[in-house]
Coordinates of C-alpha atoms in Angstrom, one line a residue:
X1 CA -7.4 -59.9 -26.6
X2 CA -6.6 -59.0 -30.6
X3 CA -5.2 -55.6 -31.2
X4 CA -2.9 -55.7 -33.9
X5 CA -4.2 -57.1 -37.2
X6 CA -4.3 -55.2 -40.6
X7 CA -8.1 -55.8 -41.2
X8 CA -10.6 -53.6 -40.0
X9 CA -12.8 -56.6 -39.4
X10 CA -10.6 -59.1 -38.2
X11 CA -10.4 -58.1 -34.8
X12 CA -6.9 -57.4 -33.8
X13 CA -5.8 -53.4 -33.5
X14 CA -5.9 -50.3 -31.7
X15 CA -7.5 -47.0 -32.0
X16 CA -9.2 -45.9 -28.9
X17 CA -10.8 -42.5 -29.4
X18 CA -13.8 -41.1 -27.4
X19 CA -16.9 -39.9 -28.5
X20 CA -20.1 -39.0 -26.9
X21 CA -22.4 -39.9 -24.0
X22 CA -22.9 -42.6 -26.0
X23 CA -23.8 -46.2 -23.9
X24 CA -23.9 -46.7 -20.8
X25 CA -20.6 -47.6 -18.4
X26 CA -21.3 -50.3 -15.7
X27 CA -18.7 -49.4 -13.6
X28 CA -17.6 -45.5 -11.7
X29 CA -15.0 -44.1 -13.7
X30 CA -14.1 -41.9 -11.0
X31 CA -10.0 -41.4 -9.8
X32 CA -9.4 -43.7 -13.0
X33 CA -10.2 -40.3 -15.9
X34 CA -9.9 -37.2 -13.5
X35 CA -7.4 -35.2 -15.9
X36 CA -8.1 -31.7 -15.6
X37 CA -8.5 -31.3 -20.0
X38 CA -10.9 -32.2 -22.2
X39 CA -10.1 -35.8 -23.5
X40 CA -11.7 -38.5 -25.3
X41 CA -12.9 -41.4 -23.0
X42 CA -14.3 -44.6 -24.3
X43 CA -15.2 -48.3 -22.5
X44 CA -15.1 -51.3 -24.5
X45 CA -16.5 -55.0 -22.7
X46 CA -13.7 -57.7 -22.4
X47 CA -16.1 -59.5 -21.9
X48 CA -17.5 -59.9 -25.6
X49 CA -15.7 -61.3 -28.9
X50 CA -13.9 -58.1 -31.0
X51 CA -14.6 -55.8 -27.7
X52 CA -16.7 -53.3 -28.7
X53 CA -16.9 -50.1 -27.3
X54 CA -19.7 -49.5 -25.4
X55 CA -19.5 -46.5 -24.3
X56 CA -18.1 -43.2 -25.5
X57 CA -18.1 -39.3 -24.4
X58 CA -19.0 -36.2 -26.4
X59 CA -15.7 -34.9 -27.2
X60 CA -14.8 -37.9 -28.8
X61 CA -17.7 -37.3 -31.0
X62 CA -16.4 -33.5 -31.5
X63 CA -13.2 -34.4 -32.5
X64 CA -13.4 -37.3 -34.4
X65 CA -16.3 -36.4 -36.7
X66 CA -18.0 -40.0 -35.5
X67 CA -21.5 -40.0 -33.8
X68 CA -22.1 -42.4 -30.7
X69 CA -24.6 -44.4 -33.3
X70 CA -21.3 -45.0 -35.5
X71 CA -19.5 -46.1 -32.7
X72 CA -21.2 -48.5 -30.3
X73 CA -20.9 -51.6 -30.9
X74 CA -17.9 -51.4 -33.3
X75 CA -14.2 -52.5 -31.5
X76 CA -11.5 -49.3 -31.9
X77 CA -9.3 -50.4 -34.4
X78 CA -11.5 -48.4 -36.8
X79 CA -9.5 -44.8 -35.8
X80 CA -6.7 -46.4 -37.7
X81 CA -8.0 -46.6 -40.9
X82 CA -8.3 -43.8 -43.4
X83 CA -12.0 -42.7 -42.9
X84 CA -15.7 -44.6 -43.0
X85 CA -14.9 -47.0 -46.2
X86 CA -11.3 -47.9 -45.1
X87 CA -11.1 -51.3 -43.9
X88 CA -7.8 -51.5 -43.6
X89 CA -5.6 -50.1 -41.2
X90 CA -3.4 -46.4 -42.4
X91 CA 0.0 -48.1 -43.4
X92 CA 1.4 -45.2 -41.5
X93 CA 0.0 -46.5 -38.4
X94 CA 3.2 -47.8 -35.8
X95 CA 2.7 -51.1 -35.7
X96 CA 5.0 -52.2 -33.0
X97 CA 3.0 -49.3 -31.2
X98 CA 0.2 -51.3 -31.3
X99 CA 1.6 -54.2 -31.0
X100 CA 3.1 -53.3 -27.1
X101 CA -0.9 -52.1 -26.6
X102 CA -1.9 -55.9 -27.4
X103 CA 0.6 -56.8 -24.9
X104 CA 0.6 -54.8 -22.2
X105 CA -3.3 -56.0 -22.2
X106 CA -3.5 -59.6 -22.6
X107 CA -0.2 -59.1 -19.5
X108 CA -3.2 -56.6 -17.9
X109 CA -1.6 -53.6 -17.7
X110 CA -1.6 -50.7 -18.2
X111 CA -0.6 -48.3 -21.4
X112 CA 0.7 -45.3 -22.5
X113 CA 1.2 -44.0 -25.5
X114 CA 0.7 -42.2 -29.0
X115 CA -0.3 -43.5 -32.1
X116 CA -1.3 -41.9 -35.4
X117 CA -5.1 -42.0 -36.0
X118 CA -7.6 -40.2 -38.4
X119 CA -11.0 -38.3 -38.3
X120 CA -14.3 -39.3 -40.6
X121 CA -13.1 -37.4 -43.4
X122 CA -9.7 -39.0 -43.0
X123 CA -7.4 -35.5 -41.7
X124 CA -4.5 -37.7 -39.7
X125 CA -4.5 -36.4 -36.3
X126 CA -2.0 -37.7 -33.0
X127 CA -3.6 -39.9 -29.8
X128 CA -1.6 -39.0 -27.0
X129 CA -3.0 -42.8 -24.7
X130 CA -4.1 -44.3 -21.8
X131 CA -5.3 -48.0 -22.0
X132 CA -6.7 -49.0 -18.2
X133 CA -7.6 -52.6 -18.0
X134 CA -10.5 -52.8 -15.2
X135 CA -10.7 -57.0 -13.0
X136 CA -13.7 -58.6 -11.8
X137 CA -13.9 -59.9 -8.9
X138 CA -11.9 -63.3 -10.7
X139 CA -9.3 -61.5 -11.7
X140 CA -10.1 -61.0 -15.1
X141 CA -10.0 -58.0 -17.2
X142 CA -14.1 -57.3 -17.8
X143 CA -13.4 -53.6 -19.3
X144 CA -11.3 -51.5 -20.7
X145 CA -11.3 -47.7 -20.4
X146 CA -9.7 -45.6 -23.3
X147 CA -8.0 -42.0 -22.4
X148 CA -7.2 -40.3 -25.3
X149 CA -6.0 -35.8 -26.0
X150 CA -5.6 -35.6 -29.8
X151 CA -3.3 -33.0 -31.1
X152 CA -2.3 -32.5 -35.3
X153 CA -0.6 -34.8 -36.9
X154 CA 1.8 -32.2 -38.9
X155 CA 1.2 -35.0 -42.1
X156 CA 0.3 -34.3 -45.3
X157 CA -0.9 -37.4 -46.1
X158 CA -2.6 -36.0 -49.6
X159 CA -6.4 -36.8 -51.2
X160 CA -8.3 -38.9 -49.3
X161 CA -8.5 -42.5 -51.7
X162 CA -11.4 -42.9 -53.8
X163 CA -14.8 -44.5 -51.8
X164 CA -15.3 -47.5 -54.2
X165 CA -19.2 -47.5 -55.8
X166 CA -20.7 -50.4 -57.6
X167 CA -22.6 -49.6 -60.6
X168 CA -25.2 -51.1 -59.3
X169 CA -26.0 -49.7 -56.6
X170 CA -26.8 -46.9 -58.7
X171 CA -28.0 -48.6 -61.5
X172 CA -30.5 -49.6 -58.9
X173 CA -31.9 -46.2 -57.7
X174 CA -32.2 -45.0 -61.5
X175 CA -35.1 -47.6 -61.8
X176 CA -37.7 -45.6 -61.6
X177 CA -36.8 -42.7 -64.0
X178 CA -38.2 -44.2 -67.0
X179 CA -38.2 -41.6 -70.8
X180 CA -40.6 -40.3 -72.6
X181 CA -40.9 -39.2 -76.1
X182 CA -42.1 -35.5 -76.9
X183 CA -41.1 -33.8 -80.1
X184 CA -38.4 -36.6 -81.0
X185 CA -36.4 -35.8 -77.6
X186 CA -36.2 -37.8 -74.1
X187 CA -37.4 -36.7 -70.9
X188 CA -37.3 -38.5 -67.5
X189 CA -39.7 -38.1 -65.4
X190 CA -38.7 -38.8 -62.1
X191 CA -36.2 -38.4 -58.7
X192 CA -32.2 -38.2 -59.7
X193 CA -30.5 -41.4 -58.3
X194 CA -27.8 -38.5 -56.8
X195 CA -30.8 -37.1 -55.0
X196 CA -31.9 -40.7 -53.8
X197 CA -29.0 -40.3 -51.0
X198 CA -28.8 -38.7 -47.9
X199 CA -27.2 -35.2 -47.7
X200 CA -25.2 -36.1 -45.7
X201 CA -23.6 -39.1 -47.6
X202 CA -23.9 -36.3 -50.6
X203 CA -21.4 -34.1 -49.2
X204 CA -19.1 -36.6 -47.1
X205 CA -18.9 -39.6 -49.8
X206 CA -19.2 -37.0 -52.8
X207 CA -19.1 -33.4 -52.7
X208 CA -16.2 -33.0 -50.6
X209 CA -13.7 -35.5 -53.2
X210 CA -14.1 -32.5 -55.8
X211 CA -11.5 -29.5 -56.2
X212 CA -12.8 -25.9 -55.6
X213 CA -13.7 -25.0 -58.8
X214 CA -15.7 -28.6 -59.7
X215 CA -17.5 -27.2 -56.4
X216 CA -18.1 -23.7 -57.4
X217 CA -19.2 -25.4 -61.1
X218 CA -21.8 -28.1 -59.4
X219 CA -23.3 -25.4 -57.1
X220 CA -25.0 -23.5 -60.0
X221 CA -26.9 -26.9 -61.6
X222 CA -30.1 -26.7 -59.6
X223 CA -31.7 -25.4 -56.2
X224 CA -30.7 -28.3 -53.3
X225 CA -26.7 -29.1 -54.9
X226 CA -26.7 -24.7 -54.6
X227 CA -27.9 -25.0 -50.5
X228 CA -25.5 -27.8 -50.0
X229 CA -22.5 -26.3 -51.1
X230 CA -22.7 -23.7 -48.8
X231 CA -21.8 -24.7 -46.2
X232 CA -18.5 -24.0 -44.6
X233 CA -17.5 -27.7 -43.5
X234 CA -18.5 -29.0 -46.6
X235 CA -15.7 -25.7 -48.0
X236 CA -13.1 -26.7 -45.5
X237 CA -12.8 -30.7 -46.3
X238 CA -12.6 -29.7 -49.8
X239 CA -9.4 -27.1 -49.1
X240 CA -7.8 -30.4 -46.8
X241 CA -8.7 -32.3 -49.5
X242 CA -7.2 -30.2 -52.1
X243 CA -4.2 -27.8 -50.0
X244 CA -3.7 -30.4 -47.1
X245 CA -4.2 -30.0 -43.3
X246 CA -0.9 -28.0 -42.7
X247 CA -2.1 -24.8 -45.0
X248 CA -5.2 -25.7 -44.0
X249 CA -4.6 -24.8 -39.9
X250 CA -3.1 -22.1 -41.3
X251 CA -5.9 -20.7 -43.3
X252 CA -7.5 -21.2 -40.2
X253 CA -5.1 -18.2 -38.3
X254 CA -5.4 -15.8 -41.1
X255 CA -7.8 -13.0 -39.7
X256 CA -8.8 -12.2 -43.5
X257 CA -9.7 -16.5 -44.3
X258 CA -11.9 -16.5 -41.3
X259 CA -14.2 -13.5 -41.8
X260 CA -14.6 -14.1 -45.7
X261 CA -15.0 -18.0 -45.0
X262 CA -14.1 -21.6 -46.3
X263 CA -16.5 -20.9 -49.5
X264 CA -15.2 -17.2 -50.4
X265 CA -11.7 -17.6 -49.7
X266 CA -11.4 -21.0 -51.6
X267 CA -12.9 -19.4 -54.8
X268 CA -10.2 -16.3 -54.0
X269 CA -7.5 -18.2 -53.6
X270 CA -8.2 -20.6 -56.8
X271 CA -8.9 -18.1 -59.7
X272 CA -6.6 -15.2 -58.1
X273 CA -9.2 -12.4 -58.6
X274 CA -8.9 -10.4 -55.7
X275 CA -5.0 -10.2 -55.5
X276 CA -4.1 -6.7 -55.1
X277 CA -1.1 -4.6 -54.2
X278 CA -0.9 -2.1 -51.5
X279 CA 2.0 0.1 -49.5
X280 CA 2.2 -0.2 -45.9
X281 CA 3.9 2.1 -43.6
X282 CA 5.0 1.3 -40.3
X283 CA 7.0 2.3 -37.2
X284 CA 9.2 1.4 -34.9
X285 CA 13.3 2.2 -35.8
X286 CA 15.4 -0.6 -37.6
X287 CA 18.5 0.3 -36.5
X288 CA 21.2 0.5 -37.0
X289 CA 20.5 0.4 -41.5
X290 CA 21.3 -2.9 -42.9
X291 CA 20.7 -5.3 -46.6
X292 CA 21.2 -8.5 -46.6
X293 CA 19.7 -9.5 -43.9
X294 CA 16.3 -12.7 -44.0
X295 CA 13.2 -12.4 -42.9
X296 CA 10.4 -15.0 -42.2
X297 CA 7.0 -15.1 -41.3
X298 CA 5.5 -16.8 -38.2
X299 CA 1.5 -16.6 -37.7
X300 CA 1.2 -13.1 -38.8
X301 CA 4.4 -11.6 -37.8
X302 CA 7.1 -10.9 -39.3
X303 CA 10.6 -12.3 -38.5
X304 CA 13.9 -10.1 -38.9
X305 CA 17.2 -11.5 -38.8
X306 CA 20.8 -10.1 -39.6
X307 CA 22.2 -8.7 -42.3
X308 CA 24.9 -6.9 -43.5
X309 CA 25.6 -3.1 -42.0
X310 CA 27.6 0.1 -42.5
X311 CA 31.6 -1.0 -43.7
X312 CA 29.7 -4.1 -44.3
X313 CA 29.8 -5.4 -40.5
X314 CA 27.6 -8.5 -39.8
X315 CA 24.8 -8.7 -38.0
X316 CA 23.0 -10.5 -35.1
X317 CA 20.0 -9.0 -34.0
X318 CA 16.4 -10.2 -34.3
X319 CA 13.1 -7.6 -34.8
X320 CA 9.7 -8.3 -35.1
X321 CA 6.7 -6.5 -36.9
X322 CA 3.3 -7.6 -35.5
X323 CA 1.1 -7.0 -38.7
X324 CA -2.2 -7.9 -36.6
X325 CA -2.0 -4.8 -34.9
X326 CA -3.9 -1.4 -35.5
X327 CA -0.9 0.2 -35.4
X328 CA 2.6 -2.1 -36.8
X329 CA 5.9 -1.5 -36.0
X330 CA 9.4 -3.2 -35.7
X331 CA 10.3 -4.5 -32.1
X332 CA 13.4 -5.3 -30.8
X333 CA 13.6 -8.7 -29.3
X334 CA 16.4 -9.2 -27.4
X335 CA 17.3 -12.4 -26.8
X336 CA 20.2 -13.9 -25.1
X337 CA 23.2 -16.7 -27.0
X338 CA 22.5 -15.1 -30.4
X339 CA 24.2 -16.6 -33.1
X340 CA 27.1 -15.3 -35.0
X341 CA 26.2 -12.2 -37.3
X342 CA 26.0 -12.2 -40.5
X343 CA 24.5 -11.8 -44.0
X344 CA 23.5 -13.7 -47.3
X345 CA 22.1 -16.6 -44.8
X346 CA 18.4 -18.0 -44.0
X347 CA 15.3 -17.6 -41.9
X348 CA 13.4 -20.5 -41.7
X349 CA 10.0 -21.2 -39.3
X350 CA 9.7 -25.0 -38.5
X351 CA 7.2 -27.0 -36.6
X352 CA 5.2 -23.6 -36.6
X353 CA 6.7 -21.4 -34.0
X354 CA 10.7 -22.1 -34.2
X355 CA 13.1 -19.6 -36.1
X356 CA 15.9 -21.5 -37.5
X357 CA 18.8 -20.0 -39.3
X358 CA 21.9 -21.3 -41.7
X359 CA 24.8 -20.5 -43.3
X360 CA 26.1 -17.0 -43.8
X361 CA 28.8 -14.8 -44.2
X362 CA 30.1 -13.6 -40.8
X363 CA 32.6 -11.6 -39.6
X364 CA 35.6 -14.7 -40.4
X365 CA 34.3 -16.3 -42.8
X366 CA 30.9 -18.4 -44.3
X367 CA 29.6 -20.3 -41.4
X368 CA 26.9 -23.3 -41.8
X369 CA 26.0 -23.2 -38.5
X370 CA 22.8 -23.6 -37.4
X371 CA 20.5 -22.2 -34.6
X372 CA 16.9 -22.5 -33.5
X373 CA 15.0 -19.8 -31.5
X374 CA 11.7 -21.3 -29.8
X375 CA 9.4 -18.3 -30.0
X376 CA 7.3 -20.4 -27.3
X377 CA 9.4 -20.7 -24.5
X378 CA 8.8 -18.4 -21.9
X379 CA 12.6 -16.8 -21.6
X380 CA 13.3 -17.5 -25.2
X381 CA 16.8 -18.1 -25.9
X382 CA 19.1 -18.8 -29.4
X383 CA 20.7 -22.6 -29.2
X384 CA 23.2 -24.4 -31.5
X385 CA 21.5 -27.4 -32.8
X386 CA 25.3 -29.7 -33.8
X387 CA 24.3 -31.8 -36.3
X388 CA 26.4 -34.5 -37.6
X389 CA 27.3 -34.0 -41.3
X390 CA 27.2 -30.6 -42.4
X391 CA 26.6 -29.5 -45.3
X392 CA 30.3 -27.4 -46.8
X393 CA 30.1 -23.2 -45.3
X394 CA 28.2 -21.1 -47.9
X395 CA 26.3 -18.0 -48.4
X396 CA 23.8 -16.9 -50.8
X397 CA 21.8 -21.1 -50.8
X398 CA 18.3 -21.2 -51.2
X399 CA 15.8 -23.1 -48.3
X400 CA 12.9 -24.2 -48.0
X401 CA 11.0 -26.7 -44.6
X402 CA 9.5 -29.2 -45.6
X403 CA 6.0 -31.3 -43.3
X404 CA 7.1 -28.1 -40.5
X405 CA 10.4 -29.8 -39.4
X406 CA 12.8 -30.8 -42.4
X407 CA 15.1 -28.0 -43.4
X408 CA 16.3 -28.3 -46.7
X409 CA 19.5 -26.2 -48.0
X410 CA 20.7 -26.2 -51.8
X411 CA 23.1 -24.0 -53.6
X412 CA 25.0 -21.0 -52.9
X413 CA 28.9 -20.2 -53.2
X414 CA 31.6 -21.1 -51.0
X415 CA 34.8 -19.3 -49.3
X416 CA 36.1 -18.5 -52.7
X417 CA 33.1 -18.3 -55.1
X418 CA 32.6 -21.5 -56.4
X419 CA 29.1 -22.3 -57.0
X420 CA 27.5 -25.6 -55.3
X421 CA 24.8 -27.8 -56.6
X422 CA 24.5 -30.0 -53.9
X423 CA 21.0 -30.2 -51.3
X424 CA 21.2 -31.2 -48.1
X425 CA 18.0 -32.4 -45.5
X426 CA 18.5 -32.0 -41.9
X427 CA 15.2 -33.1 -39.6
X428 CA 14.7 -31.3 -36.6
X429 CA 11.7 -33.2 -35.6
X430 CA 14.7 -35.9 -34.0
X431 CA 16.3 -35.9 -30.7
X432 CA 20.3 -34.9 -32.4
X433 CA 19.8 -34.1 -36.1
X434 CA 21.5 -35.2 -38.1
X435 CA 22.6 -34.1 -42.2
X436 CA 22.1 -35.6 -44.6
X437 CA 23.0 -35.3 -48.2
X438 CA 20.1 -36.1 -50.8
X439 CA 22.6 -38.1 -53.7
X440 CA 21.4 -38.2 -57.0
X441 CA 22.1 -39.3 -60.2
X442 CA 22.2 -35.7 -61.9
X443 CA 22.0 -32.3 -60.5
X444 CA 21.3 -29.7 -62.2
X445 CA 24.0 -27.0 -62.8
X446 CA 25.1 -24.8 -59.8
X447 CA 23.5 -21.9 -58.6
X448 CA 22.9 -19.2 -56.2
X449 CA 20.6 -17.2 -55.8
X450 CA 18.0 -19.7 -56.5
X451 CA 14.9 -20.2 -54.9
X452 CA 13.2 -23.6 -52.9
X453 CA 9.6 -23.9 -52.9
X454 CA 7.2 -26.7 -51.8
X455 CA 4.3 -27.7 -53.4
X456 CA 1.3 -30.8 -53.4
X457 CA 3.0 -31.8 -49.7
X458 CA 5.8 -33.3 -50.1
X459 CA 7.8 -32.0 -53.0
X460 CA 10.3 -29.0 -53.9
X461 CA 10.5 -26.4 -57.1
X462 CA 14.4 -25.0 -57.8
X463 CA 14.2 -21.6 -60.5
X464 CA 15.9 -19.4 -61.4
X465 CA 19.6 -18.1 -59.7
X466 CA 23.1 -17.4 -61.4
X467 CA 23.5 -20.6 -62.8
X468 CA 27.2 -22.0 -64.5
X469 CA 27.0 -22.5 -67.7
X470 CA 31.2 -24.1 -68.8
X471 CA 33.5 -21.8 -67.6
X472 CA 30.7 -18.4 -67.7
X473 CA 27.8 -17.8 -65.4
X474 CA 24.3 -16.5 -66.8
X475 CA 21.4 -16.1 -64.6
X476 CA 18.4 -18.6 -65.2
X477 CA 14.9 -19.1 -65.6
X478 CA 14.9 -22.8 -65.7
X479 CA 12.8 -25.0 -63.5
X480 CA 13.4 -28.5 -62.1
X481 CA 11.3 -30.2 -59.3
X482 CA 12.0 -33.4 -56.6
X483 CA 9.3 -35.6 -55.6
X484 CA 11.1 -35.5 -51.7
X485 CA 8.7 -38.9 -51.1
X486 CA 10.2 -40.6 -53.1
X487 CA 12.5 -43.8 -51.8
X488 CA 14.8 -42.1 -53.4
X489 CA 14.3 -38.5 -55.4
X490 CA 15.9 -37.2 -57.9
X491 CA 15.8 -34.2 -60.1
X492 CA 13.6 -33.6 -62.9
X493 CA 13.7 -30.7 -65.4
X494 CA 10.3 -28.7 -66.4
X495 CA 13.6 -26.8 -68.6
X496 CA 16.8 -26.2 -68.7
X497 CA 19.0 -25.6 -71.4
X498 CA 21.4 -28.2 -69.6
X499 CA 19.1 -31.5 -69.6
X500 CA 18.6 -33.9 -72.8
X501 CA 14.9 -33.2 -73.6
X502 CA 14.2 -30.2 -71.8
X503 CA 11.6 -28.3 -73.1
X504 CA 10.2 -24.5 -72.3
X505 CA 6.9 -24.7 -70.6
X506 CA 4.3 -22.6 -72.7
X507 CA 3.3 -19.5 -72.5
X508 CA 5.3 -16.0 -71.6
X509 CA 8.6 -17.3 -69.2
X510 CA 9.8 -14.9 -66.6
X511 CA 13.0 -13.2 -68.1
X512 CA 16.4 -15.0 -66.6
X513 CA 17.0 -13.7 -62.9
X514 CA 18.5 -14.1 -59.2
X515 CA 17.7 -13.3 -56.1
X516 CA 13.9 -13.2 -56.8
X517 CA 10.4 -14.7 -54.5
X518 CA 8.9 -17.4 -55.3
X519 CA 6.3 -18.9 -52.9
X520 CA 3.6 -21.9 -53.0
X521 CA -0.3 -20.7 -53.6
X522 CA -2.5 -23.5 -52.0
X523 CA -3.4 -26.0 -55.0
X524 CA 0.4 -26.5 -55.5
X525 CA 0.8 -23.7 -57.9
X526 CA 4.4 -21.6 -57.5
X527 CA 4.0 -17.6 -57.9
X528 CA 8.3 -15.4 -59.3
X529 CA 8.6 -11.8 -59.0
X530 CA 11.2 -9.8 -58.0
X531 CA 15.2 -10.2 -58.0
X532 CA 17.8 -9.3 -60.5
X533 CA 16.6 -9.7 -63.9
X534 CA 19.6 -7.5 -64.9
X535 CA 22.2 -6.0 -63.3
X536 CA 20.4 -3.7 -60.1
X537 CA 17.0 -4.1 -62.6
X538 CA 14.4 -5.4 -60.8
X539 CA 11.5 -6.6 -62.1
X540 CA 7.7 -7.0 -60.5
X541 CA 5.7 -8.4 -62.7
X542 CA 3.9 -11.6 -61.7
X543 CA 4.3 -15.0 -62.8
X544 CA 2.4 -18.5 -62.6
X545 CA 3.2 -21.8 -62.6
X546 CA 1.2 -25.2 -62.1
X547 CA 4.2 -27.5 -61.2
X548 CA 1.5 -30.3 -61.7
X549 CA -0.1 -29.8 -64.6
X550 CA 0.3 -32.1 -68.1
X551 CA 2.2 -29.6 -69.4
X552 CA 3.2 -27.2 -67.2
X553 CA 2.3 -23.1 -68.6
X554 CA 3.8 -20.0 -67.6
X555 CA 0.4 -17.3 -66.6
X556 CA 1.2 -13.5 -66.5
X557 CA -0.4 -12.5 -63.3
X558 CA -2.0 -9.0 -63.9
X559 CA -2.7 -7.4 -60.6
X560 CA -3.6 -4.1 -59.3
X561 CA -2.1 -1.8 -56.8
X562 CA 1.2 -0.4 -55.8
X563 CA 3.5 -2.7 -56.1
X564 CA 7.2 -2.0 -55.4
X565 CA 10.2 -0.9 -57.3
X566 CA 12.4 -3.3 -56.0
X567 CA 11.6 -7.0 -54.2
X568 CA 14.3 -9.5 -53.1
X569 CA 14.2 -13.0 -52.1
X570 CA 15.3 -12.9 -48.5
X571 CA 13.6 -9.6 -47.9
X572 CA 10.2 -11.6 -48.5
X573 CA 8.1 -13.4 -47.3
X574 CA 4.8 -15.2 -47.0
X575 CA 1.9 -14.7 -44.1
X576 CA -0.5 -17.3 -43.6
X577 CA -0.8 -17.9 -47.2
X578 CA -2.7 -15.2 -48.2
X579 CA -0.2 -12.5 -48.9
X580 CA 3.5 -11.7 -49.3
X581 CA 5.4 -8.7 -47.4
X582 CA 8.4 -7.2 -49.4
X583 CA 10.7 -5.4 -46.9
X584 CA 11.5 -1.7 -47.8
X585 CA 13.0 -1.4 -51.0
X586 CA 16.1 -0.8 -53.0
X587 CA 18.3 2.0 -55.3
X588 CA 21.5 0.4 -55.2
X589 CA 22.2 0.8 -51.7
X590 CA 19.8 2.5 -49.4
X591 CA 16.9 0.0 -47.7
X592 CA 13.6 1.4 -46.5
X593 CA 12.3 -0.3 -43.3
X594 CA 9.4 0.9 -43.1
X595 CA 8.2 1.0 -46.3
X596 CA 6.5 -1.9 -47.3
X597 CA 4.8 -3.6 -49.8
X598 CA 1.6 -6.4 -49.7
X599 CA 0.9 -8.7 -52.0
X600 CA -2.9 -10.1 -50.8
X601 CA -4.1 -13.3 -52.9
X602 CA -7.5 -11.7 -50.7
X603 CA -10.1 -9.6 -51.2
X604 CA -10.1 -7.4 -47.9
X605 CA -13.7 -7.6 -45.3
X606 CA -13.8 -5.5 -42.5

């Protein structure tokens, strides 16, 4: 019973997942498998070498993307390899779980646990696995039943690995095409070697590896490629490879993106040709009035927490605005055990449905506490998280979420008004979260009112803020990045006066500012607008930067419609990855929270 090798060919690892009614089960399985929810099911022959699959059900085929005729006769370990071309277990698959599976099967015991698996298109998924050995008359194990309950793995894997294709393979396909001379030019007769591949291979192995721009260009080559590139499943794979599975899952929940389809959504989110401003008026009272609150989006709902009320009163109430409603209006959510009132804090979303409040200024000074609210709970209640080693108390800091489970906090100011330049990470996916300061040899100048944005899955970008320069403080337009996937993350300077050798990106850079808005577009580009440019003035000119370019270049995005007069960071959030909502406007002290402005990145389809 071999289950723990790194080689797909050596016959010693695990990865049970089901398929459809392929093969014949040599014994009844009633009573062994009877859950209510759909599940993948496979049966292997334990008496044969390498324990080949002899049966798989339809759920397995639908979820994994492999047909029954592709898995029958194979060992289940291929689900641990990322894509059909991979021959070794992916490094992120937990080898200790694989070893435990092997031990249970050798001992003739049932196994239950979770393991990372991969679909045929290379996307990750978690497999909640149950393996049951079946014994023959002589007490020897004859078969193993594998039940799988699949769920999405909240892991950014990056683009799929390139499939190695030898030149000889393609050279042979071109041998039938011989050139002939006519009017001094060569003309080739015969079929193109590319089209000697099946449509499935051409789509899955070649076209799906392209970027959205390249796939759009390929569609104009000929009628056959144009027909292939109209496939929505192909466009979904291209978008997922380019943007990551997390962004793709978010877009699947957006009604407008669903109606547009993947092909049109990819075009509009890449070119931004359909971007436009519009003003929205929503109902519902927002009382008492406030400023310096924080907002974030969960699905298509906007949540607003706390803020500064009359006479600088810190507030701790929670409001929600459902933008999917035909007549959106603010609703006050009565939630038990609320955090202390505060302003200048951050509100974030983790795990898809949990609100996280950190820091800010309360009635007794600055805070460094963390509160979480599970919106899926039948009786939602705020819960304080007592993480070890918290950052010093602060307000007007920057924050973002990584992998949907980790909160990153940077900068801000302390009780005495001193600007901070540290960066902390809190992993909320573990049972007992603890803070960890990210040690770096060099940090950007301390600042408040900057923004942190995530791009490329694991990278963060800091822009702007009120930064320290010697004994003075200036508005900044500096850009710094950090790759959190590195073993020893460090700040890199895209542009900044404090870093030796730093240069400005090309194009027209945004004027220095703080309390502005920054958010990531699919594909890793960063959009900047709003904030305090000078005094209480606020610029809503849109600036675009792709930090992954060899030479990043600022671009001004000219967007039609009616933009807000003012846009401030904590009053703005991104909904569904396709639109930014600006809450109200500020003229000194007055906020109008029933007047919203929306920057839509895709066109509307009725």
